[in-house]
Every structure is written in C-alpha cells, then in structure tokens.
Amino acid sequence: MTFVFKAAVVGAGTMGGQIAQTIAAAGIDVVLKDIKQELVDAGIAEATKVTERQVKKQVAKGKLSEEQAAAHVADVVGRIDGTLTYDGFGDVDFVVEAVPEKLAIKQAVFAELDAVTPGHAILASNTSGLMISDIAAATVRPDKVIGTHYFFPAAVMPLLEIVEGELTSAETVQTTYQFAQATKKQPIVVGEVPGFVVNRILAAGMSEVFRAQEEGQLSIAQIDEGLKGKVMPMGPFTLMNSLGLDPSLHLQEQMVEDYDEGDTSKSARFYNHKRQTELVAQGDMGLKTGDGFYKADGSENVAGSNAPDIDEIANLWHLAQVREAVYLIEEGLTSHRDIDLGMAAGTGLNPARGILPPLMKADQDGLDVMLERFDAAAEKHGDRFEAPVVLRRLVAQGRLGAKTGQGFYVYPQYDEQQPAEKVKIETREHGVLIAWLDNPPVNSVSPEVVADLRKVWDHAEASGARAVVFASASPMSAVFSAGADIRAFTTMGAEGGKQLLADTHALFRAFEQSSIVTVAAVNALAFGGGSELALAADFRIAARSAVFGQPEIKLGLIPGFGGTQRMRQLVGDAKALELNLVGDPILADEAYAHGLVNTVVDDHELLDVAVNWARRLAGQAPLAAQAIKRVAAAQDHDAGLEAEKDAFAEIFATEDAAEGVGAFLAKREARWQGK
C-alpha cells in the first residue's frame, strides 16, 4: 500500500488546474507542471478561481467569514507548487498526467515520469479512452500505472473512473481508490475498454439521437427541449455544444472504429453526426468558439425543422444504453451498481433528479417489457437492437425487476407485519430471514438502528428462524452501512453513550452465541460500525464492489462495537493493527485474501449467494451449531470486548475525541493535541 503525502499533476490546462485543486483541497501538497510558464500560471489561476467560488458559497451560508475564506483560499492554493521541471518529483507518491489525448504524447510523459519519480509512486493517466496498458508500456513499472478518468469540470463532477490496465496491481487499485475518496471523489473501478463505462454508454445513446435527427431532418432545439429532464438534465445537443464538439466527435469516432470497425449500416451500434464532423473541420467547436450545433446567437446550426417523436427517441436512447451496460457486465469489466453510479455521478442520470440511470430504469420498467422493446426495435431498426444474452436469461428466470423483487438489482419484499422501522424483515423459505438495513441515506448505525436490530433479532428467535442475512435495502446504494451515527453520539451524554455501547455489544455477542447463523451480505461500503456489524456476523459474503474500513482513528476514536477484537480474530494481529491504526479502507479482494470475508461474488449474485449460504447453514444441527460458535469465540473474547469498551469510554472523553468528532462534523482537518 502507498500512502499519498505529495502528489503531482502534469499538464496545467483547465483540467489539470482543477485536478490539482481537488488534491490540494484535500490537504495534499501537489506539484503542477507544464512546459510553459503561462500554462502553469493559468493552471494555478484556475485552481484559485475554483477555490474562491467554493468558499464564496460558504460565506453566503454564514459558515465562513470573509477573512476565513481568504485564509482558506491561500491555504489551498499555497499547497500547489507550479514548475517547468521535474525537480520536485523525486519524492512524490502519486502522479496524475493530464496532457493532450494523444498516445505518443502520453507515452513520452510516462517514460519521463518513470525516470524521475520514486519506485513506489503510482503513475495515473487522466485519459478518457486510451488503453492504460499501451501507456504503461512506456514504463518499467506497468503494475503501478492506472487510469484516473476525471470528468469535466473536475472540481465539480464527483465521479472518478479508476481504470485497470492488464498489469495494474491490486495494491495500485486500492491506493487509487483511497486517493479518490481522500479527494472527495466517487470512485468506480472499471476494466480497460474503449470509452470505459460512462463514455461508452453515453456515446451509445447519443448515436441514436444523431441517427434520428439526420434521418428525420428533425429540429435539434425541439429534440433538446423534449429530452431535457427526460433522459438527461440538459438536451443532448446543448450538452455537446457546452462540452465542445471536438472531444465528443473524437469519442464517437473512436466508438465507431473500435466497436463497429467503421460500419455505418443499421447494424452498427455507434454513429457519427455528419454535421458535427463538418463543424469541427471548420473550427466551430461549440460555446468555446461561438458557433457549434447552435450559433452564437442561439439559433440552430443543423439542418432540420421537423418535429421529433420524443418518446421514440427516448426509447431508443434507453435501449442503446442498456445494451452497452449489459455488454459491460457480460464482458466482466464492471458491475451493474458501478455502471449506474457512474451514469448518475458522471452524466446526471440521478434518481434524486428524477432521471433514472439505465439499469435501474430497466428494472422499474420491467425486464420483460424491455425485452419486448428490444425485439420491436430490432425488427424496425436492425441488429444493433438484438437483446443482450443476460437480459434474456433474467426474463427466462422470472427476474423481471422491481415488480418481482429481483432484476439487475434486488428489491426487498418486506413482510406485511414488521417488528421495527429502520431494520425490516423479509421471511424466506427454509428458516431464512433477511434483515434489511433501511436507514437512508447511508444506513448509519444510530441508537434507533441498534434498538431495531434487537427487535428483529428477538423476532428471529421467537419465530424459529435458523439463519439471518443482513443486507442493505437500497438497490443502488453505495453503502452497506457507513458506520455509527456520529451526530447521535454527540447528543447522548456519557451515560447514554455507555448504554448504547453496552446494548450493541450485548446484541453482537448474542449473534455469536446463538444457534441462529448470521450472514452479512456486504454490497458496498462497510465502514466503522457498519464494518463491525459485518464482523459480528458468522459469515461475510462480499460483492466485488464491497469496501471495508475501520476509520475511527481518523476521528480520534477507536472501534467501539467489537472491531478491535473481531478484526484481530479474523485477519490476525498484524493486519488488524494496520487496519485499525491506519484507518484506510480495503477492497473486497484484499479483504478475502486476509480472511476478512468468506467469499467474493459478482455484485448481481450477492443476495442469491448469501441466501444460498444461509439456507445451507439453516439446515445444520442447531445445538451443534450453537456449541461450535460458542467455542470458536470463547478464547478471551469477553475480556477483550470489555477492554475495548473501557478504552472507548476513556478515549471518547478526551479533548482529542471531541476535536476529531467536531472536525468531522465541520468537514475540516482535525488538530490533535494528545489530550
């Protein structure tokens, strides 16, 4: 694992300046390099402008004074060191290359970086479509080369696509994931493929809009107006005009070449807009030059005035996006959850905005309905709408989406009578009960959740359940549980906090001593108290997107729900000490390698596998199962848990703990005093 104390950005354009700003804003020193001083100055000016814009909002909300805002800007920008040389690269830990999207240029830069950076440094490329393995070939450390695809504007867009090359190591992926989180980005891990995830899916939808416009000589303004808020936050032609016609044309051309080998027939999945090609050739790139799909005065600059069939275009847009999304799953390049998270964070297809990302929308519409739409579109428009194999299989299995409880996602089918509110039950056959964590937005382990877990556990014992599966109730959630509710802790008082600790420990100990077998189905982030809930289960089934972490140390605290003891029993003293002292997360594969989880499965198989395990375990002799569990957890376990409770109470009363919690709630860096 590499810890990032100093970073570098090579390429000080608008994107490079904004990337440097996100790194500096996270408290990490960063070197910003380019070949001309005016470029470096422009990058720092961009970082300054972004930071000023951010603090201006805080001032307007009364969270910062003008003086504090000015000091914050100076602090952030002061961490950025502009340079024309590699002199400051000898001690960097992480480099982001943000030079022009030309393979030869990137390879030349990486060859230089390979020579001037220490051997442990990770070399990342901010490429939107070039193959990481091709870039890595210019170095002698391909295992430490990775893609970090930022979305424009990098200071605003939350998404970061982490792209694995053929030889990228798991350690490099993990460090990059941690770096993304430290710089306040939503990371998704994707395989090496043209367009990666978001651009590939976006280009597929755009291709259908382009075809429809040209074939029907449709008004682009009417298309934009009709599709705005329906398939995207803004109309597609307006979006391309805003981003620049040249990068979007480059993407479409790459998709046509790589996936369709230049085919322009009805079977081709991707399509270039002829007018866009003309506009780029004559230097009309959109807003940045004045004219583009729209002229500088706002009038249309594309032939066509006919009224579009918005519903038909929206249907083809969605079908094309689902097709590419399912292909990505079939190709083993990413997960259904990361696809939709990527589209939500990268293109605004966000349920919070009322626009569903492609696979969630497919589930809501019904996969049987989707299959009918594919077949109808294939008959009318050609083989590009041949339904993907996985879609046909899901329909054949009766997994039709939300209406049946499972499609691309799993949807809780709650019992009619519920013993609790924030943890709900679903009774399955063969003595299996699912306890769904339903405390949005992040399933925090609040006092109410602990109380509801106890109610559910009492219900399980009274109902004769033989196995309980803990799972997250939100289909697209990025969390299993993000940890204890820190705000609630700060309002409880010493006695209330002590009682919560006692109640939680008693509950988790009951899990370990009961004849009921417990399985944690961890779909995503399991941090702090959420991780400790998973540790208290008898078995942990992890999706590939699962991430485990014990970050209490970063708040000046220690794990309080058994994390110091159960982690040690699972992964050994040395690894447990690392996880609890460092506080950084680990991904599912590393968690499996160290024995933290029992198995890792594809995201869409998580609940099936967890319930499968639960059914097998539910069939075991209950008295023997109970005895095995008690004996396995008997060695000094209670003494260790008591020591942890005492230590937590002692630490929680310190000034450092108050500072850590306060800094976390105020979203600032803690200032430790050792008191």
XYZ file of C-alpha atoms in Angstrom:
675
model
C 0.000 0.000 0.000
C 1.191 3.520 -0.829
C 0.256 6.488 1.357
C -0.089 9.743 -0.553
C 1.526 12.747 1.150
C 2.663 14.518 -2.006
C 1.160 14.369 -5.487
C 1.893 15.847 -8.894
C -0.162 16.825 -11.914
C 1.482 17.004 -15.339
C -0.419 19.258 -17.706
C -1.656 22.582 -16.357
C -4.647 23.247 -18.570
C -8.088 23.899 -17.165
C -8.489 20.222 -16.327
C -5.014 19.933 -14.819
C -5.516 23.057 -12.720
C -8.827 21.731 -11.399
C -7.370 18.293 -10.638
C -4.551 19.976 -8.714
C -7.148 21.985 -6.813
C -9.085 18.888 -5.726
C -5.856 17.349 -4.436
C -4.725 20.495 -2.616
C -8.199 20.975 -1.106
C -7.783 17.536 0.478
C -4.686 18.769 2.306
C -2.157 17.107 -0.005
C 0.782 19.051 -1.406
C 0.847 18.958 -5.198
C 3.323 19.906 -7.901
C 1.720 21.296 -11.079
C 3.975 21.019 -14.137
C 3.756 22.178 -17.721
C 6.212 23.206 -20.449
C 5.444 26.953 -20.431
C 5.162 29.371 -17.537
C 1.961 30.909 -18.894
C 0.353 27.473 -18.822
C 1.439 26.874 -15.243
C 0.168 30.321 -14.248
C -3.144 29.605 -15.961
C -3.471 26.297 -14.076
C -2.869 27.946 -10.709
C -5.273 30.746 -11.662
C -7.903 28.097 -12.442
C -7.307 26.417 -9.075
C -7.606 29.801 -7.356
C -10.838 30.642 -9.158
C -12.373 27.298 -8.255
C -11.420 27.621 -4.590
C -12.744 31.181 -4.416
C -16.023 30.034 -5.917
C -16.279 27.255 -3.333
C -15.637 29.462 -0.306
C -17.949 32.153 -1.637
C -20.812 29.706 -1.179
C -19.679 29.037 2.402
C -19.564 32.753 3.126
C -23.062 33.210 1.688
C -24.326 30.476 4.045
C -22.669 32.142 7.014
C -20.310 29.210 7.572
C -17.154 31.268 6.919
C -16.235 34.903 7.407
C -14.563 36.846 4.618
C -11.256 36.603 6.486
C -11.596 32.843 6.991
C -12.496 32.431 3.324
C -9.421 34.349 2.190
C -7.227 32.296 4.526
C -8.713 29.061 3.154
C -8.043 30.097 -0.447
C -4.463 30.994 0.446
C -4.031 27.674 2.248
C -5.338 25.553 -0.650
C -3.540 27.413 -3.427
C -0.409 27.555 -1.280
C -0.181 23.764 -1.481
C 0.184 23.936 -5.278
C 3.756 24.383 -6.493
C 3.933 25.384 -10.162
C 7.017 24.256 -12.080
C 8.517 23.797 -15.538
C 10.858 20.974 -14.490
C 10.772 17.596 -12.805
C 12.937 18.796 -9.925
C 10.149 18.381 -7.369
C 9.129 14.888 -8.463
C 11.743 12.916 -6.549
C 9.520 12.398 -3.511
C 6.005 12.297 -4.965
C 3.707 9.389 -4.148
C 1.039 9.819 -6.833
C 1.120 11.480 -10.256
C -1.868 12.380 -12.443
C -0.980 13.014 -16.081
C -3.385 15.416 -17.815
C -1.689 16.125 -21.153
C -3.443 16.057 -24.577
C -5.251 12.859 -25.527
C -2.553 11.522 -27.875
C -0.935 8.167 -27.138
C 2.535 9.229 -28.293
C 2.473 12.302 -26.021
C 1.283 10.321 -23.029
C 3.870 7.586 -23.589
C 6.640 10.195 -23.757
C 5.454 11.771 -20.492
C 5.209 8.407 -18.748
C 8.714 7.461 -19.829
C 9.927 10.688 -18.216
C 7.863 10.127 -15.079
C 9.224 6.610 -14.787
C 12.727 8.070 -14.554
C 12.099 10.988 -12.175
C 9.688 9.525 -9.587
C 10.454 7.053 -6.789
C 9.724 3.395 -7.422
C 6.721 3.293 -5.104
C 4.960 6.193 -6.870
C 1.759 5.445 -8.766
C 1.512 6.920 -12.261
C -2.071 7.688 -13.297
C -3.373 8.890 -16.644
C -6.382 11.166 -16.939
C -7.388 9.578 -20.215
C -10.950 9.371 -21.459
C -10.410 6.402 -23.738
C -6.795 5.403 -24.405
C -5.695 1.964 -23.248
C -3.809 2.042 -19.950
C -1.698 -0.944 -20.988
C -0.453 0.974 -24.034
C 0.530 3.909 -21.818
C 2.122 1.599 -19.246
C 4.311 0.038 -21.934
C 6.472 3.176 -21.804
C 7.500 2.375 -18.201
C 9.270 -0.371 -16.307
C 6.526 -0.366 -13.664
C 3.299 -1.293 -15.507
C 1.928 -2.665 -12.237
C 1.869 0.907 -10.867
C 0.218 2.503 -13.920
C -3.529 3.120 -13.771
C -6.232 5.279 -15.305
C -7.930 8.087 -13.367
C -10.603 9.457 -15.682
C -11.829 12.754 -14.250
C -14.981 14.314 -15.664
C -15.132 17.962 -16.636
C -15.249 20.178 -14.675
C -13.029 18.114 -12.381
C -13.548 20.423 -9.396
C -17.310 19.888 -9.570
C -18.007 16.455 -11.058
C -17.894 13.806 -8.304
C -17.126 10.793 -10.488
C -13.695 9.229 -10.956
C -13.363 6.190 -13.200
C -10.444 4.083 -11.972
C -9.250 2.079 -14.968
C -7.199 -1.090 -14.568
C -4.608 -1.973 -17.187
C -3.656 -5.572 -17.927
C -0.757 -5.447 -15.443
C -2.126 -2.960 -12.891
C -1.691 -4.473 -9.434
C -4.445 -4.831 -6.850
C -2.379 -2.670 -4.496
C -2.309 0.134 -7.078
C -6.087 -0.077 -7.483
C -6.563 0.058 -3.730
C -4.259 3.058 -3.251
C -6.002 4.875 -6.105
C -9.402 4.110 -4.584
C -8.246 5.564 -1.269
C -6.784 8.599 -3.073
C -10.129 9.145 -4.822
C -12.013 9.047 -1.539
C -9.490 11.354 0.150
C -10.030 13.916 -2.629
C -13.829 13.683 -2.275
C -14.485 11.713 -5.464
C -16.944 8.866 -6.054
C -14.745 6.108 -7.492
C -15.876 3.261 -9.682
C -13.427 0.578 -10.818
C -13.655 -0.389 -14.482
C -11.816 -2.578 -16.939
C -9.745 -1.439 -19.869
C -12.012 -0.964 -22.870
C -12.599 1.867 -25.375
C -14.775 4.550 -23.767
C -14.546 2.776 -20.410
C -18.043 2.832 -18.848
C -19.670 6.253 -18.849
C -18.473 7.497 -22.236
C -19.274 4.195 -23.921
C -22.836 4.219 -22.619
C -23.300 7.933 -23.282
C -21.983 7.557 -26.850
C -24.472 4.746 -27.479
C -27.394 6.958 -26.511
C -26.043 9.914 -28.485
C -25.711 7.706 -31.558
C -29.452 7.078 -31.566
C -30.198 10.800 -31.213
C -27.814 11.591 -34.089
C -29.352 8.946 -36.356
C -32.900 10.049 -35.625
C -32.071 13.716 -36.232
C -30.367 13.123 -39.555
C -32.830 10.571 -40.904
C -35.863 12.638 -39.937
C -34.382 16.107 -40.526
C -35.551 16.959 -37.029
C -35.209 20.235 -35.146
C -32.347 19.909 -32.662
C -33.932 22.561 -30.433
C -37.136 20.522 -30.222
C -35.127 17.371 -29.515
C -33.262 19.137 -26.724
C -36.403 20.574 -25.230
C -38.209 17.235 -25.359
C -35.377 15.131 -23.920
C -34.320 17.633 -21.259
C -35.202 16.223 -17.864
C -36.417 13.014 -19.501
C -33.181 11.245 -20.399
C -30.611 13.831 -19.254
C -30.555 17.037 -17.177
C -29.994 19.044 -20.387
C -30.667 18.333 -24.047
C -28.011 16.212 -25.822
C -27.113 18.795 -28.485
C -26.883 21.513 -25.821
C -24.632 19.239 -23.755
C -22.262 18.523 -26.628
C -22.225 22.209 -27.523
C -21.252 23.049 -23.952
C -18.543 20.402 -23.602
C -17.043 21.084 -27.036
C -17.795 19.341 -30.311
C -14.204 18.178 -30.845
C -13.849 15.849 -27.822
C -17.316 14.396 -28.337
C -16.598 13.816 -32.044
C -13.313 12.146 -31.127
C -15.227 9.848 -28.766
C -17.870 8.950 -31.355
C -15.195 8.264 -33.975
C -13.333 6.041 -31.542
C -16.503 4.083 -30.753
C -17.316 3.611 -34.459
C -13.794 2.436 -35.190
C -13.278 0.193 -32.163
C -16.711 -1.399 -31.883
C -18.110 -1.246 -35.422
C -14.856 -1.225 -37.443
C -16.173 1.693 -39.467
C -19.514 0.047 -40.263
C -22.259 2.598 -40.985
C -25.095 0.143 -41.630
C -28.187 -0.240 -39.460
C -26.371 -2.950 -37.515
C -23.692 -0.534 -36.291
C -24.033 0.349 -32.617
C -22.353 3.750 -32.838
C -22.815 6.651 -35.228
C -21.114 9.952 -36.112
C -23.213 13.012 -36.807
C -22.213 14.315 -40.245
C -22.869 17.954 -39.356
C -20.695 17.638 -36.251
C -17.835 16.386 -38.424
C -18.277 19.402 -40.717
C -18.414 21.869 -37.837
C -15.254 20.548 -36.206
C -13.414 20.572 -39.537
C -14.195 24.280 -39.973
C -13.258 25.166 -36.390
C -16.752 25.579 -34.931
C -16.411 23.696 -31.652
C -19.419 24.949 -29.699
C -19.591 27.529 -26.924
C -15.833 27.849 -26.653
C -15.579 29.156 -30.238
C -19.011 30.766 -30.569
C -20.679 28.525 -33.140
C -21.381 24.808 -32.918
C -24.615 22.820 -33.051
C -26.076 26.190 -32.118
C -24.798 29.508 -33.442
C -23.501 32.165 -31.090
C -26.910 33.883 -31.242
C -28.625 30.673 -30.059
C -30.169 29.690 -33.401
C -29.909 26.143 -34.735
C -26.876 25.359 -36.879
C -28.025 21.939 -38.081
C -30.390 21.353 -40.987
C -33.828 20.122 -39.960
C -37.081 21.582 -38.729
C -39.393 18.587 -38.381
C -40.963 17.774 -35.033
C -39.400 14.761 -33.268
C -41.195 11.803 -31.719
C -39.665 12.331 -28.282
C -40.956 9.091 -26.778
C -39.480 7.049 -29.636
C -36.088 8.758 -29.393
C -36.063 8.355 -25.610
C -36.874 4.664 -26.039
C -34.005 4.096 -28.489
C -31.669 6.128 -26.257
C -32.500 3.903 -23.285
C -32.280 0.649 -25.250
C -28.850 1.544 -26.597
C -27.593 2.442 -23.135
C -28.955 -0.750 -21.572
C -27.368 -2.766 -24.391
C -23.896 -1.359 -23.727
C -24.347 -1.573 -19.953
C -25.237 -5.254 -20.167
C -22.365 -5.914 -22.557
C -20.007 -4.380 -19.978
C -21.362 -6.806 -17.383
C -21.105 -9.747 -19.782
C -17.510 -8.772 -20.564
C -16.655 -8.777 -16.855
C -15.494 -5.145 -16.934
C -17.562 -3.688 -14.102
C -20.690 -4.191 -12.020
C -24.298 -3.147 -12.563
C -24.086 -0.895 -9.497
C -20.910 0.862 -10.661
C -22.484 1.376 -14.097
C -25.480 3.174 -12.649
C -23.408 5.045 -10.061
C -21.120 6.166 -12.867
C -24.008 7.364 -15.014
C -25.570 9.143 -12.029
C -22.374 10.898 -10.945
C -20.929 11.403 -14.427
C -23.929 12.361 -16.558
C -26.626 13.391 -14.102
C -28.870 10.345 -14.592
C -29.631 10.530 -10.913
C -32.792 9.300 -9.175
C -32.574 12.380 -6.936
C -33.173 14.460 -10.095
C -35.986 12.221 -11.229
C -33.891 10.683 -14.035
C -33.034 7.027 -13.537
C -29.746 5.510 -14.726
C -30.116 2.814 -17.392
C -30.236 -0.441 -15.425
C -32.366 0.896 -12.590
C -34.809 2.317 -15.142
C -34.895 -1.064 -16.879
C -35.797 -2.713 -13.585
C -38.525 -0.156 -12.929
C -39.997 -0.520 -16.426
C -39.824 -4.322 -16.172
C -37.255 -6.538 -17.881
C -39.971 -8.414 -19.746
C -41.139 -5.064 -21.132
C -37.543 -4.202 -22.008
C -37.170 -7.459 -23.911
C -40.304 -6.686 -25.908
C -38.927 -3.231 -26.706
C -35.617 -4.700 -27.865
C -37.351 -7.186 -30.140
C -39.585 -4.486 -31.627
C -36.630 -2.139 -32.171
C -34.558 -4.910 -33.774
C -37.347 -5.615 -36.252
C -37.642 -1.933 -37.148
C -34.042 -0.683 -36.866
C -31.756 -3.664 -37.325
C -29.432 -5.996 -35.451
C -27.951 -3.313 -33.212
C -31.004 -3.853 -31.022
C -30.560 -7.594 -30.629
C -31.335 -8.142 -26.942
C -28.275 -8.978 -24.778
C -27.968 -12.546 -23.501
C -28.093 -11.592 -19.813
C -31.379 -9.736 -20.316
C -32.961 -12.775 -21.984
C -31.700 -15.009 -19.183
C -33.095 -12.781 -16.442
C -36.502 -12.761 -18.109
C -36.393 -16.545 -18.570
C -35.629 -16.894 -14.839
C -38.624 -14.752 -13.926
C -36.403 -11.946 -12.621
C -38.311 -9.083 -14.152
C -37.174 -6.180 -11.995
C -38.829 -4.306 -9.145
C -42.195 -5.982 -9.633
C -40.788 -9.458 -8.894
C -38.187 -8.421 -6.322
C -35.153 -9.029 -8.493
C -33.788 -7.943 -11.846
C -30.435 -6.273 -12.252
C -30.941 -5.241 -8.616
C -32.574 -6.934 -5.657
C -35.649 -5.259 -4.151
C -36.818 -6.131 -0.633
C -40.128 -7.926 -0.395
C -40.979 -6.956 3.163
C -43.275 -8.994 5.383
C -46.652 -7.405 5.948
C -46.045 -7.157 9.701
C -42.793 -5.534 10.821
C -41.227 -5.566 14.303
C -39.152 -2.438 13.603
C -38.831 0.594 11.305
C -35.181 1.099 10.367
C -34.436 -2.601 10.007
C -37.134 -4.514 8.147
C -37.623 -8.222 7.724
C -38.326 -10.464 4.777
C -39.099 -14.077 5.590
C -37.779 -16.632 3.111
C -38.276 -20.389 2.967
C -36.220 -22.975 4.875
C -35.843 -20.903 8.035
C -34.059 -17.972 6.396
C -34.860 -14.385 7.359
C -33.410 -11.280 5.700
C -32.842 -8.236 7.921
C -32.787 -5.244 5.566
C -30.925 -2.168 6.816
C -33.271 0.657 5.854
C -31.890 3.855 7.384
C -31.185 6.145 4.420
C -29.128 7.756 3.134
C -26.136 5.773 4.447
C -27.590 3.153 6.819
C -25.766 4.708 9.777
C -25.775 2.664 12.963
C -27.808 5.024 15.120
C -29.285 4.212 18.542
C -32.604 3.606 16.750
C -30.953 1.128 14.377
C -29.374 -0.748 17.286
C -32.766 -0.904 19.013
C -34.410 -2.095 15.805
C -31.708 -4.725 15.249
C -32.528 -6.037 18.711
C -36.250 -6.152 17.873
C -35.520 -8.021 14.654
C -33.209 -10.423 16.470
C -35.841 -11.098 19.124
C -38.342 -11.720 16.337
C -35.950 -14.131 14.632
C -35.512 -16.117 17.835
C -39.244 -16.158 18.569
C -40.199 -17.131 15.012
C -37.835 -20.073 14.861
C -35.619 -18.630 12.150
C -32.464 -20.657 11.637
C -30.410 -18.125 9.670
C -30.432 -14.316 9.323
C -28.954 -12.392 6.396
C -28.064 -8.717 6.944
C -28.329 -6.659 3.726
C -28.746 -3.081 2.517
C -32.286 -2.180 1.471
C -31.321 0.450 -1.124
C -30.871 -1.165 -4.566
C -28.281 1.294 -5.912
C -26.804 2.276 -2.582
C -23.084 2.973 -2.356
C -23.158 1.737 1.241
C -23.878 -1.363 3.272
C -23.512 0.881 6.317
C -21.305 3.953 6.567
C -20.816 3.481 10.304
C -22.035 4.829 13.594
C -24.170 7.967 13.645
C -21.579 10.428 14.972
C -24.099 13.230 15.450
C -26.216 10.978 17.645
C -23.181 10.140 19.764
C -22.514 13.812 20.437
C -26.021 14.345 21.853
C -26.290 11.261 24.065
C -24.162 12.196 27.050
C -21.773 9.892 28.897
C -24.432 7.589 30.349
C -26.359 7.365 27.085
C -23.202 6.563 25.173
C -22.223 3.912 27.689
C -25.670 2.335 27.428
C -25.517 2.288 23.622
C -22.142 0.557 23.780
C -23.478 -1.998 26.229
C -26.611 -2.654 24.163
C -24.674 -3.037 20.914
C -22.069 -5.330 22.450
C -24.758 -7.457 24.037
C -26.590 -7.731 20.731
C -23.499 -8.614 18.702
C -22.449 -11.121 21.372
C -25.904 -12.674 21.120
C -25.288 -13.213 17.404
C -22.144 -15.181 18.256
C -23.697 -17.314 20.986
C -26.991 -18.200 19.305
C -27.911 -21.301 17.338
C -29.114 -18.901 14.622
C -26.429 -18.496 11.973
C -25.816 -14.964 10.644
C -24.576 -13.879 7.213
C -23.640 -10.322 6.216
C -24.250 -9.631 2.507
C -21.932 -6.644 2.023
C -22.732 -4.817 -1.203
C -20.618 -1.661 -0.889
C -19.052 0.494 1.843
C -18.974 -1.124 5.281
C -17.234 1.431 7.489
C -16.888 1.772 11.251
C -19.999 0.465 12.962
C -21.170 -0.988 9.647
C -17.963 -2.963 9.366
C -18.344 -4.073 12.985
C -21.869 -5.317 12.275
C -20.456 -7.402 9.420
C -17.624 -8.645 11.670
C -20.152 -9.758 14.279
C -21.903 -11.985 11.731
C -20.760 -15.584 11.433
C -20.066 -15.224 7.707
C -19.409 -12.331 5.335
C -20.274 -12.568 1.636
C -18.805 -9.615 -0.250
C -19.771 -8.197 -3.612
C -16.826 -7.179 -5.776
C -17.797 -3.571 -5.063
C -17.602 -4.092 -1.299
C -15.184 -1.938 0.701
C -14.318 -2.440 4.371
C -12.831 0.128 6.724
C -12.282 0.964 10.384
C -11.727 4.750 10.144
C -12.408 5.623 13.800
C -8.741 6.534 14.332
C -9.254 9.484 11.963
C -11.797 10.895 14.440
C -9.503 10.399 17.386
C -11.574 7.389 18.464
C -11.265 3.605 18.432
C -13.722 0.982 17.168
C -16.363 0.654 19.851
C -18.597 -2.198 18.735
C -16.050 -5.024 18.828
C -13.863 -4.032 15.890
C -10.559 -4.286 17.742
C -11.253 -7.875 18.794
C -13.196 -9.449 15.954
C -10.926 -7.953 13.301
C -7.916 -9.473 15.053
C -9.551 -12.881 15.249
C -10.345 -12.835 11.533
C -7.230 -11.353 9.920
C -4.564 -11.795 12.596
C -2.869 -9.345 14.906
C -0.618 -7.606 12.367
C -3.272 -6.885 9.708
C -5.859 -5.904 12.321
C -3.410 -3.451 13.865
C -2.775 -1.959 10.409
C -6.466 -1.600 9.567
C -7.356 -0.067 12.927
C -4.317 2.234 13.187
C -4.183 3.405 9.555
C -7.965 3.617 9.121
C -7.889 3.330 5.331
C -10.374 1.052 3.520
C -9.580 -2.194 1.761
C -11.371 -3.579 -1.294
C -13.146 -6.912 -1.434
C -10.334 -8.944 -2.989
C -7.837 -7.889 -0.322
C -10.432 -8.490 2.375
C -10.803 -12.034 1.041
C -7.039 -12.563 0.817
C -6.688 -11.739 4.515
C -9.673 -13.797 5.670
C -11.977 -10.893 6.457
C -14.667 -12.266 4.126
C -15.580 -15.826 3.248
C -16.078 -15.305 -0.455
C -16.312 -12.575 -3.091
C -19.013 -12.730 -5.759
C -20.197 -10.627 -8.679
C -22.432 -7.818 -7.458
C -25.596 -9.117 -9.093
C -25.129 -12.519 -7.420
C -24.643 -11.198 -3.880
C -28.053 -11.820 -2.318
C -28.540 -15.134 -4.133
C -25.246 -16.430 -2.772
C -25.876 -15.056 0.726
C -29.315 -16.674 0.890
C -27.843 -19.871 -0.540
C -25.291 -19.967 2.281
C -27.975 -19.110 4.818
C -30.184 -21.960 3.618
C -27.323 -24.460 3.936
C -26.371 -23.205 7.384
C -30.011 -23.148 8.494
C -30.121 -26.886 7.846
C -27.322 -27.691 10.291
C -27.997 -29.201 13.735
C -28.883 -26.160 15.869
C -27.378 -27.314 19.169
C -24.157 -28.372 17.486
C -24.033 -25.100 15.529
C -24.510 -23.133 18.733
C -21.795 -25.079 20.530
C -19.340 -24.627 17.653
C -19.975 -20.894 17.563
C -19.548 -20.509 21.332
C -16.320 -22.476 21.453
C -14.897 -20.659 18.408
C -15.462 -17.248 20.019
C -14.566 -18.226 23.580
C -10.823 -17.518 23.850
C -10.509 -14.371 25.978
C -13.190 -12.834 23.771
C -15.315 -11.370 26.539
C -12.261 -9.978 28.299
C -11.119 -8.372 25.054
C -14.524 -6.835 24.433
C -14.649 -5.464 27.960
C -11.214 -3.927 27.466
C -12.392 -2.346 24.219
C -15.485 -0.871 25.887
C -13.396 0.590 28.687
C -10.857 2.011 26.229
C -13.574 3.508 24.042
C -15.199 5.228 27.020
C -11.830 6.583 28.128
C -10.909 7.841 24.644
C -14.366 9.288 23.960
C -13.983 11.580 26.972
C -10.708 13.113 25.723
C -10.218 16.504 24.080
C -8.790 14.781 21.022
C -12.011 12.809 20.565
C -14.072 15.985 20.828
C -11.765 17.645 18.299
C -11.950 14.681 15.915
C -15.731 14.483 16.034
C -16.048 18.247 15.719
C -13.697 18.328 12.735
C -15.630 15.515 11.062
C -18.957 17.291 11.502
C -17.464 20.615 10.369
C -15.733 18.918 7.427
C -12.311 20.232 8.353
C -8.954 18.715 9.239
C -8.547 17.736 12.885
C -5.889 19.388 15.045
C -4.614 16.777 17.518
C -3.093 17.811 20.868
C -2.707 14.471 22.582
C -5.092 15.492 25.362
